[in-house]
PDB file of C-alpha atoms in Angstrom:
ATOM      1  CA  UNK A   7       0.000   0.000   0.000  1.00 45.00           C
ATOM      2  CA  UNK A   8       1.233   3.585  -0.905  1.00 46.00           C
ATOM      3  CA  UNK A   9       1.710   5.978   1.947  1.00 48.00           C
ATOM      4  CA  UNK A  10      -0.823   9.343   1.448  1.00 52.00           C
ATOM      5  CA  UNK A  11       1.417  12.065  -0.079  1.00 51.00           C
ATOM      6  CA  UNK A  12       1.714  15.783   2.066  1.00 51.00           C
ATOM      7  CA  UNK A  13       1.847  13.954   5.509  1.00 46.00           C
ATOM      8  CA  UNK A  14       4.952  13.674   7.503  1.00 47.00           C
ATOM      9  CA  UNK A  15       6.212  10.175   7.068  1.00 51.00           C
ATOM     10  CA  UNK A  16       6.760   9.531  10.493  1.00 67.00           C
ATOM     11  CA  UNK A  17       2.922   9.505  11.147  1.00 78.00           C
ATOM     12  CA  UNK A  18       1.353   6.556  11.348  1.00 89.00           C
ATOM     13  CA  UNK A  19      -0.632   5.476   8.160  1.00 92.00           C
ATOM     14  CA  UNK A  20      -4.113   5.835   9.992  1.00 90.00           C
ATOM     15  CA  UNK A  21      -3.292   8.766  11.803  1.00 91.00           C
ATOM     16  CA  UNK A  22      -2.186  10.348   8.286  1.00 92.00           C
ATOM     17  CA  UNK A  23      -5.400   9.136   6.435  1.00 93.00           C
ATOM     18  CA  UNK A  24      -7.288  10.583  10.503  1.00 91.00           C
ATOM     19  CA  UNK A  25      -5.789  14.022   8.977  1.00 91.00           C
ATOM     20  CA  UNK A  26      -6.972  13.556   5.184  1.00 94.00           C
ATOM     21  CA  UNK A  27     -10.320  12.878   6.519  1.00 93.00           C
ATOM     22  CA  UNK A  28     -10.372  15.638   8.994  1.00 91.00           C
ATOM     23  CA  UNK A  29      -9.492  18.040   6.254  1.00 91.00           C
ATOM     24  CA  UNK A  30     -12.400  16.859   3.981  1.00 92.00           C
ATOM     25  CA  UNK A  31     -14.557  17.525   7.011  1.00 89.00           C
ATOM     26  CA  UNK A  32     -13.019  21.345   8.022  1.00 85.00           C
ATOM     27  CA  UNK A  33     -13.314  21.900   3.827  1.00 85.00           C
ATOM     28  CA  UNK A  34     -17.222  20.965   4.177  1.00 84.00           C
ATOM     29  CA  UNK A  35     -17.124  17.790   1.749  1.00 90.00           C
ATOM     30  CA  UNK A  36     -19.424  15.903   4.137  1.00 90.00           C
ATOM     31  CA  UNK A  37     -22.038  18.409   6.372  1.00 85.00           C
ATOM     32  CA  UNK A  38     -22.877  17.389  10.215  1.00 86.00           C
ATOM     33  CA  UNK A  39     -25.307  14.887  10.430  1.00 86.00           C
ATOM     34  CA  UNK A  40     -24.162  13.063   7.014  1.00 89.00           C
ATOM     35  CA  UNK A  41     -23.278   9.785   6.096  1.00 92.00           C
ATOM     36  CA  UNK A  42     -19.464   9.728   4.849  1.00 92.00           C
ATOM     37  CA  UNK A  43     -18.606   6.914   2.485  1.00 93.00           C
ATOM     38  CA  UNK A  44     -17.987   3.517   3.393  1.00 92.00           C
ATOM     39  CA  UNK A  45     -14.653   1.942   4.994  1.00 92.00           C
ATOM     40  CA  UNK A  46     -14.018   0.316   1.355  1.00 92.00           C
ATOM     41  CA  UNK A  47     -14.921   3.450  -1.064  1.00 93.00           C
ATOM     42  CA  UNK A  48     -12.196   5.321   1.453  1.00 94.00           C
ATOM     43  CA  UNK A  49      -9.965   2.270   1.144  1.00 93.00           C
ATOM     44  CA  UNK A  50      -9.791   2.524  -2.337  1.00 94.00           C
ATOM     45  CA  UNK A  51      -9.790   6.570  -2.473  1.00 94.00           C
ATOM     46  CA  UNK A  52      -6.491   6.376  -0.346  1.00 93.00           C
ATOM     47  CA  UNK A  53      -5.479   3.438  -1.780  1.00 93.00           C
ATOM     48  CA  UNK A  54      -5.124   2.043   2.019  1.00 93.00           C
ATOM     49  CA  UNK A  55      -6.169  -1.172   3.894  1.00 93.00           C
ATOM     50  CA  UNK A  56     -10.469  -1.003   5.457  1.00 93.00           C
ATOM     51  CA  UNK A  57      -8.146  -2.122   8.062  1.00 93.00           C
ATOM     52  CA  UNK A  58      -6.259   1.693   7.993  1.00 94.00           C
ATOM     53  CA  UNK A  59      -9.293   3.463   7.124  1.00 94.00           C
ATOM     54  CA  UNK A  60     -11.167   1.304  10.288  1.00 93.00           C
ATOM     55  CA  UNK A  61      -8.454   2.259  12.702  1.00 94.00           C
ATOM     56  CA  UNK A  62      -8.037   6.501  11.792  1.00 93.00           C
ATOM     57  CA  UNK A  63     -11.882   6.080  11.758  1.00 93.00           C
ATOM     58  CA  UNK A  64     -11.548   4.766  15.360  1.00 92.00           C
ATOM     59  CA  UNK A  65      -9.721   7.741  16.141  1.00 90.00           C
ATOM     60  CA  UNK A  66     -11.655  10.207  14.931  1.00 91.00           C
ATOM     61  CA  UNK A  67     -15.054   8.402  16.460  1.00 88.00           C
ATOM     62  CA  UNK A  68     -13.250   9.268  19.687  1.00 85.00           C
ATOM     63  CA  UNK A  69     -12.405  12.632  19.503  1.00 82.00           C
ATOM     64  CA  UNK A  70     -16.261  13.248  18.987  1.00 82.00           C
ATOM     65  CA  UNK A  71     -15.438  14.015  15.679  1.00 87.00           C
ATOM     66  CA  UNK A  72     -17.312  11.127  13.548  1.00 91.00           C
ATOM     67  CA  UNK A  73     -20.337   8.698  15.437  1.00 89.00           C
ATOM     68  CA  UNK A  74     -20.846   5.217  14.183  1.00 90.00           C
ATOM     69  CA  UNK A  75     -24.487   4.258  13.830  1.00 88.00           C
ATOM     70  CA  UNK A  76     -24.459   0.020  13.884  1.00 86.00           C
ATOM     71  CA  UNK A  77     -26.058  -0.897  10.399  1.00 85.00           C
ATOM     72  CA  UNK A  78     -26.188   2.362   9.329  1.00 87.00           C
ATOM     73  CA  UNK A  79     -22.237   3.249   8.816  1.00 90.00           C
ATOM     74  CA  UNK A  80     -20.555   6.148   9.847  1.00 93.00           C
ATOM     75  CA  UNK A  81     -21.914   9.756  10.454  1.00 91.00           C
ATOM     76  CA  UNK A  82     -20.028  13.342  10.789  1.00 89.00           C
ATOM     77  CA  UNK A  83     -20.896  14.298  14.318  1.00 86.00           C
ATOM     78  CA  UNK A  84     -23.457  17.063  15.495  1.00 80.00           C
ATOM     79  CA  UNK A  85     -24.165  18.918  17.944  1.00 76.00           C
ATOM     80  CA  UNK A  86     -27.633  18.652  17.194  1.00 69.00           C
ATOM     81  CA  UNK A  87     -27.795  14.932  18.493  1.00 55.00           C
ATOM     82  CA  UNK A  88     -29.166  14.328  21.570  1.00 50.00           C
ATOM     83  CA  UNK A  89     -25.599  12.094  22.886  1.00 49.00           C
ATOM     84  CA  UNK A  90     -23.137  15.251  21.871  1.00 47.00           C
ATOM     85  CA  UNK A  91     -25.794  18.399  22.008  1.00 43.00           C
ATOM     86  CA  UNK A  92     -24.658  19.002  25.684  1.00 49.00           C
ATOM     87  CA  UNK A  93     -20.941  17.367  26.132  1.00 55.00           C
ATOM     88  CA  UNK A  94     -19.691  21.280  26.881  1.00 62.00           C
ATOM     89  CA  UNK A  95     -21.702  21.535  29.413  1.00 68.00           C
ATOM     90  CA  UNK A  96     -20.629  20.285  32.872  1.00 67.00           C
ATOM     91  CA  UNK A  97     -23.271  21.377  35.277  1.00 75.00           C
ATOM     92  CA  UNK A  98     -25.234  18.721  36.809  1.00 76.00           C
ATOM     93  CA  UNK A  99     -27.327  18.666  39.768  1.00 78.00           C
ATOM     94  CA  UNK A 100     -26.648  17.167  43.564  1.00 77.00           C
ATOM     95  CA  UNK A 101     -29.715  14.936  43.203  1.00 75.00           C
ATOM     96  CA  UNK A 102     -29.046  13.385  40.405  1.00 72.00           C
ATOM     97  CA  UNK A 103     -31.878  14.090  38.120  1.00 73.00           C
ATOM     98  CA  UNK A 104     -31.642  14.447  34.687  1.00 68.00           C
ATOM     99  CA  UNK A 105     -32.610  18.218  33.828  1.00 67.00           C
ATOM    100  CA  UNK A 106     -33.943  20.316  30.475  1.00 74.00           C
ATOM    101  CA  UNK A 107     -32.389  23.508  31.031  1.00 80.00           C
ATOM    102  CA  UNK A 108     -33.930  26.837  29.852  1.00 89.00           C
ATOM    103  CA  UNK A 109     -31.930  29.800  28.277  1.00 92.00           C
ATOM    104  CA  UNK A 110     -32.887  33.861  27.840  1.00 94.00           C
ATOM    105  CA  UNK A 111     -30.838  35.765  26.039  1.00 96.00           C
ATOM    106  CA  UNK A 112     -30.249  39.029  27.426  1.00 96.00           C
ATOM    107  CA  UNK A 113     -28.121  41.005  24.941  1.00 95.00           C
ATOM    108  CA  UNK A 114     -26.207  40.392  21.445  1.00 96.00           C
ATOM    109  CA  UNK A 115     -23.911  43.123  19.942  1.00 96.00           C
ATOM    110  CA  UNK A 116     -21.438  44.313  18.241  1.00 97.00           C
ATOM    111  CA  UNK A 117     -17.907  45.486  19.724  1.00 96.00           C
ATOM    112  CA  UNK A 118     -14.278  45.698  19.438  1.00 97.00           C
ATOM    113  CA  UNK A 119     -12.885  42.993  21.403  1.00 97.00           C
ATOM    114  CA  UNK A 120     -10.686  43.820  24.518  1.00 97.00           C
ATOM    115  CA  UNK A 121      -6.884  42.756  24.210  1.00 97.00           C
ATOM    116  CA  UNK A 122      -7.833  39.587  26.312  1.00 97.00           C
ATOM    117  CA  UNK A 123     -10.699  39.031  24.278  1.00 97.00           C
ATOM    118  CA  UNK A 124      -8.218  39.492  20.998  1.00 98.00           C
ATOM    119  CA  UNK A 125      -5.769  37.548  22.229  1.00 97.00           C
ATOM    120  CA  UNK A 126      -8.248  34.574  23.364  1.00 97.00           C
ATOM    121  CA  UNK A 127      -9.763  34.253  19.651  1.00 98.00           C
ATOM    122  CA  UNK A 128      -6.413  35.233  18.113  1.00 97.00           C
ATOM    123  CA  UNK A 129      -7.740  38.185  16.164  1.00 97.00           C
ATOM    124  CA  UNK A 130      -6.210  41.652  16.178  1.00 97.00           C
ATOM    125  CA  UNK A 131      -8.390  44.324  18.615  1.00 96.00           C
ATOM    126  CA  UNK A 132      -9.336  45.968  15.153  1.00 96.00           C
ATOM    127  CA  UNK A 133     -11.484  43.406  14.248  1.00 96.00           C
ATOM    128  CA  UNK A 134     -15.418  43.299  15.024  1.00 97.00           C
ATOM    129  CA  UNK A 135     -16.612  40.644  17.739  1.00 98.00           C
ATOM    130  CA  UNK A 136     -19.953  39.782  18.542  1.00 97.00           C
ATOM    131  CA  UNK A 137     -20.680  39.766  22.606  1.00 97.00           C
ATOM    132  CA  UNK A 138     -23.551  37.216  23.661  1.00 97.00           C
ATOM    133  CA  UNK A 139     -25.171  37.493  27.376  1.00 97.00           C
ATOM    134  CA  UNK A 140     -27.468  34.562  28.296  1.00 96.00           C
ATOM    135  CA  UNK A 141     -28.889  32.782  31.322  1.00 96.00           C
ATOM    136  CA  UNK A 142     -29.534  29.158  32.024  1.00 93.00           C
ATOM    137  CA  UNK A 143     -32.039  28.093  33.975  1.00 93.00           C
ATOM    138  CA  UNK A 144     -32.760  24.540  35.730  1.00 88.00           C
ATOM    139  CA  UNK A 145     -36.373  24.565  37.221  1.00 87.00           C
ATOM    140  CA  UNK A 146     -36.689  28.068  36.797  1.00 90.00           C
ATOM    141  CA  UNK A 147     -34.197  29.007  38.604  1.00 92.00           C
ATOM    142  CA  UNK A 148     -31.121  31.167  36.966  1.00 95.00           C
ATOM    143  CA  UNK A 149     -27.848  28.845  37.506  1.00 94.00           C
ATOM    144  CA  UNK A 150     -25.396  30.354  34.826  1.00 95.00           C
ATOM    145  CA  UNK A 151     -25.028  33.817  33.519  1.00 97.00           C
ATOM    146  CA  UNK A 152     -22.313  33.656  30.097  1.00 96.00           C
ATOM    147  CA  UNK A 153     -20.917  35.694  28.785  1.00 97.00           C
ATOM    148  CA  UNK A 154     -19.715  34.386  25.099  1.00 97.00           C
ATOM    149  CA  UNK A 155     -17.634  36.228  22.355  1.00 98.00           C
ATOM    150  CA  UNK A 156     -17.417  35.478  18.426  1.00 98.00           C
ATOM    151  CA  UNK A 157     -15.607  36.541  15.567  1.00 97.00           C
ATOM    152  CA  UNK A 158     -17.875  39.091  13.837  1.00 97.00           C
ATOM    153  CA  UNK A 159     -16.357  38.038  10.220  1.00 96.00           C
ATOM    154  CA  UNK A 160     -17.809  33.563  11.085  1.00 96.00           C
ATOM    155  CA  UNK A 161     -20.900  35.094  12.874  1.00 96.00           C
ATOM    156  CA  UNK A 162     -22.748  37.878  10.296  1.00 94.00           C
ATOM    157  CA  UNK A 163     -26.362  37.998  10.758  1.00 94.00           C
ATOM    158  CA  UNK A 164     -26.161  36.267  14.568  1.00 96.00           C
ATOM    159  CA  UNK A 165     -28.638  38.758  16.342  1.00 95.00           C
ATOM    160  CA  UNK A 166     -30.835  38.347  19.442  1.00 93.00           C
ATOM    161  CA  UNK A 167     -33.671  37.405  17.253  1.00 94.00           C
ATOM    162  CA  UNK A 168     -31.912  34.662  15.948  1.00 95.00           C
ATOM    163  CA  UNK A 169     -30.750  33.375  18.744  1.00 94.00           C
ATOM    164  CA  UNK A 170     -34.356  33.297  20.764  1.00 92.00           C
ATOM    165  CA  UNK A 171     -35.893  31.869  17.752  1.00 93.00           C
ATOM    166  CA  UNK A 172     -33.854  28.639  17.561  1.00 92.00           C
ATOM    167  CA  UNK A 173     -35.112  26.099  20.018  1.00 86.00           C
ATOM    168  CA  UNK A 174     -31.527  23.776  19.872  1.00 84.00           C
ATOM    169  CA  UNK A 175     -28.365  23.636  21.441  1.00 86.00           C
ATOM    170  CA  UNK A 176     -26.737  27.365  20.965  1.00 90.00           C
ATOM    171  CA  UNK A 177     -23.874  25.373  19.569  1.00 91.00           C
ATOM    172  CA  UNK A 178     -25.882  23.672  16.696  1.00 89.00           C
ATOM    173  CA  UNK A 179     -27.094  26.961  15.891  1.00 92.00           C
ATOM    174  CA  UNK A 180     -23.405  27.663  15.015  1.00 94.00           C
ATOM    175  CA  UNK A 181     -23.302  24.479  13.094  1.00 91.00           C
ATOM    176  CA  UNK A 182     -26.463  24.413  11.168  1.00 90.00           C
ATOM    177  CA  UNK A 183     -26.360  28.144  10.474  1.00 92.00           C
ATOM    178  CA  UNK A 184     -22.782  29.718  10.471  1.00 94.00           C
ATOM    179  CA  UNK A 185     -21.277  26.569   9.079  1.00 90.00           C
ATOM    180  CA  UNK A 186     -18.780  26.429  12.475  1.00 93.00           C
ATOM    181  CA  UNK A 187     -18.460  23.561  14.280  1.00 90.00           C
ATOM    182  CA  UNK A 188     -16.815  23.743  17.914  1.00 90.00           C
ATOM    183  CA  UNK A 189     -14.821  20.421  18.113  1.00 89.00           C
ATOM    184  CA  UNK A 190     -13.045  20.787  21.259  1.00 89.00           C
ATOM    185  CA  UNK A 191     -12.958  23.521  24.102  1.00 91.00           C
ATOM    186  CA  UNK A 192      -9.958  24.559  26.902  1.00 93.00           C
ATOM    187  CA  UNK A 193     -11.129  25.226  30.204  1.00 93.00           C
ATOM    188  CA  UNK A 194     -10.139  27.539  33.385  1.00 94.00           C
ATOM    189  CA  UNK A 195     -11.823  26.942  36.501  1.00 94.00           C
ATOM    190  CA  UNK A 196     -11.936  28.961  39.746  1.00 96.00           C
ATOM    191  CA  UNK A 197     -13.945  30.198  42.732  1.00 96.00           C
ATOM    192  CA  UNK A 198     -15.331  34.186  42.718  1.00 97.00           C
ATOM    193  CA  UNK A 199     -17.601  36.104  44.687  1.00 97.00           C
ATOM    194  CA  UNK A 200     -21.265  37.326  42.926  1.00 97.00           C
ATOM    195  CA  UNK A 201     -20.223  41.163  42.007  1.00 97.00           C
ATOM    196  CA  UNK A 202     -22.701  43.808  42.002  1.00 96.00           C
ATOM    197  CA  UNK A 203     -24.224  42.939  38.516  1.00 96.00           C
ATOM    198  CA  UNK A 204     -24.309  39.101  38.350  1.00 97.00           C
ATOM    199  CA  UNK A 205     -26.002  38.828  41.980  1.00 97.00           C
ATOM    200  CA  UNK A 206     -29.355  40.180  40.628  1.00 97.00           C
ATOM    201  CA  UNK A 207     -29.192  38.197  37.559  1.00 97.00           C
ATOM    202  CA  UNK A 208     -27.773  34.684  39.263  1.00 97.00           C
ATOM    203  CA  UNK A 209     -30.535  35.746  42.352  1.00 96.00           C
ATOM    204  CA  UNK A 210     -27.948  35.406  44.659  1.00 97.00           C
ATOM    205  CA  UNK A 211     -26.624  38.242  47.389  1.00 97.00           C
ATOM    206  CA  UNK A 212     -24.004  40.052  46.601  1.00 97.00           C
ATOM    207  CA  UNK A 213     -20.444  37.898  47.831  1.00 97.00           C
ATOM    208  CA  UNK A 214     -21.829  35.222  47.355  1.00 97.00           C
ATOM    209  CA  UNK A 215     -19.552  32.119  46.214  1.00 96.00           C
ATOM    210  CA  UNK A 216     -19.986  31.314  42.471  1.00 97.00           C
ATOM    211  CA  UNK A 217     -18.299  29.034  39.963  1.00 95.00           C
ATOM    212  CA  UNK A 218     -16.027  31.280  37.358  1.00 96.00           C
ATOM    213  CA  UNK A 219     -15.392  28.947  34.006  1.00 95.00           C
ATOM    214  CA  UNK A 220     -13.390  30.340  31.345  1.00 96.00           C
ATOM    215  CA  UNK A 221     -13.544  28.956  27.848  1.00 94.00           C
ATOM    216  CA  UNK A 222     -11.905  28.959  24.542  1.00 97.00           C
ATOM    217  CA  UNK A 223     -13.734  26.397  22.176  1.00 95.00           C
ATOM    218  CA  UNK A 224     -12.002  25.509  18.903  1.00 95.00           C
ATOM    219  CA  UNK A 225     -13.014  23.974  15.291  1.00 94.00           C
ATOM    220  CA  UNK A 226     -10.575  22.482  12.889  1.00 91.00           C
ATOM    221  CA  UNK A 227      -7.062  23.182  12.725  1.00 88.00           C
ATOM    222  CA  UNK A 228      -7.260  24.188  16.135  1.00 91.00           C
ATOM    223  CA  UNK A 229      -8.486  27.420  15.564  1.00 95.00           C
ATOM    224  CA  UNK A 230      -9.985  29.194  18.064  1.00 97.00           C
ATOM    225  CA  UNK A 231     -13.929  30.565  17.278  1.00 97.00           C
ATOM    226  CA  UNK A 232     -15.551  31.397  20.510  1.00 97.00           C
ATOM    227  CA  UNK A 233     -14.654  32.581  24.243  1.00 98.00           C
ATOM    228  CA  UNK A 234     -17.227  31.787  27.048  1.00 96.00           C
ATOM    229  CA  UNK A 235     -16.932  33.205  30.090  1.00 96.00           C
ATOM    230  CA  UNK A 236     -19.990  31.493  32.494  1.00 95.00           C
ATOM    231  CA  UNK A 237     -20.618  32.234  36.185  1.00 97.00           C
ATOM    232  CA  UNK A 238     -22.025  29.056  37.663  1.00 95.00           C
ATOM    233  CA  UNK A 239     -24.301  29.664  41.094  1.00 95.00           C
ATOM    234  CA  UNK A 240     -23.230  25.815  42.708  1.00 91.00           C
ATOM    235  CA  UNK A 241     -25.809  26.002  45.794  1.00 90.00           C
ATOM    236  CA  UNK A 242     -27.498  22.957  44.540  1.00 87.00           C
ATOM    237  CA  UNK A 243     -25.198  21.557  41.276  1.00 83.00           C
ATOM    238  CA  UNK A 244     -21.801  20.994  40.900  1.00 83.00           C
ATOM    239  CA  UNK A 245     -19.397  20.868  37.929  1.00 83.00           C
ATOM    240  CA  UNK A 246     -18.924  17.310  36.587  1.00 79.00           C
ATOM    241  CA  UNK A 247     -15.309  15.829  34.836  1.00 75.00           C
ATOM    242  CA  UNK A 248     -14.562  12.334  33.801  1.00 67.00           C
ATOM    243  CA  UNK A 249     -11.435  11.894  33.581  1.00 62.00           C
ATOM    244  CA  UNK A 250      -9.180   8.807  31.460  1.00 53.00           C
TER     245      UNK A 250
END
């Protein structure tokens, strides 16, 4: 078998045909939700081993980047599926019950981005962002207040219209509509006190202890299309991690 041409040859086969596939799915030749083509038709397209193709598959599959559907064959991943519409988000409650959460959107404009805000989505300051404000609510109660910022240039025509009108996942809004796909996000985690303006919002008194979560959320190529900044109230719910 013939090793794929413009890949390091160092690189495993499968992880070099993981990177040919990844491409075709960052230049849009198979759409969220879509079938891509069968472990043979890639064989012979790379002129590779199913075995090869079945292994970089594999890979993929685990970085939430492909979902394999038994009988069916093998799907690009969205965020508009019930398994991978809410992976982001970590909040879960004490109790144990599974919970619908609620969102309002409270503001959506247009701004120059601060230099931490620049430097976060690796733009220059002189170019427009979009600034989202939203709460989340479990049982009608407010348990996040985010604060999210997007390239202007990925996100035209994103206003708070738009955003109340769509009843999915925020992120397959970004998917369906913008054509960006967040594929993996970066985390910072700390403890704050409720300031002046998110007590009132989060229904909390003023000092009190909140959750501060800081993320940058990427798409292919590692390029960095949205900053969230969320303030979690953890009275009853506390941030869940699995780590392997």
């Amino acid at each position: 078998m013939s090793a794929v041409p413009d890949t390091p040859l160092y690189s495993p086969l499968y992880r070099q045909i993981a990177e040919r596939l990844t491409r075709s799915l960052d230049d849009g030749e198979w759409k969220p939700g879509e079938a891509i083509p069968s472990e043979l038709e890639l064989a012979a397209r790379f002129k590779v081993s199913q075995g090869t193709v079945r292994k970089a598959i594999d890979e993929l599959s685990a970085s939430n980047l492909l979902v394999r559907r038994q009988g069916k064959g093998t799907f690009v991943a969205s965020h508009a599926e019930e398994r991978t519409q809410f992976r982001f988000l970590r909040l879960a409650p004490d109790d144990g019950s599974a919970e619908r959460l609620a969102r309002r959107f409270l503001d959506c404009k247009r701004m120059k981005p601060s230099a931490d805000v620049a430097q976060a989505l690796d733009i220059p300051t002189s170019q427009a962002v979009l600034q989202v404000r939203r709460l989340l609510y479990f049982r009608g109660a407010p348990v996040v207040l985010d604060d999210l910022w997007l390239p202007l240039s990925l996100f035209k025509g994103l206003t708070e219209q738009v955003l109340s009108d769509y009843e999915g996942p925020l992120y397959g809004l970004f998917e369906k509509v913008f054509g960006v796909r967040m594929i993996r996000a970066e985390e910072q985690i700390r403890a704050v006190a409720a300031d002046a303006e998110a007590a009132p919002l989060l229904a909390v008194a003023p000092g009190a202890p909140l959750l501060s979560v800081s993320r940058v959320s990427y798409t292919y190529g590692d390029r960095p299309v949205e900053l969230r900044r969320g303030l979690y109230d953890t009275r009853h719910h506390h941030y869940r991690n699995a780590l392997s």
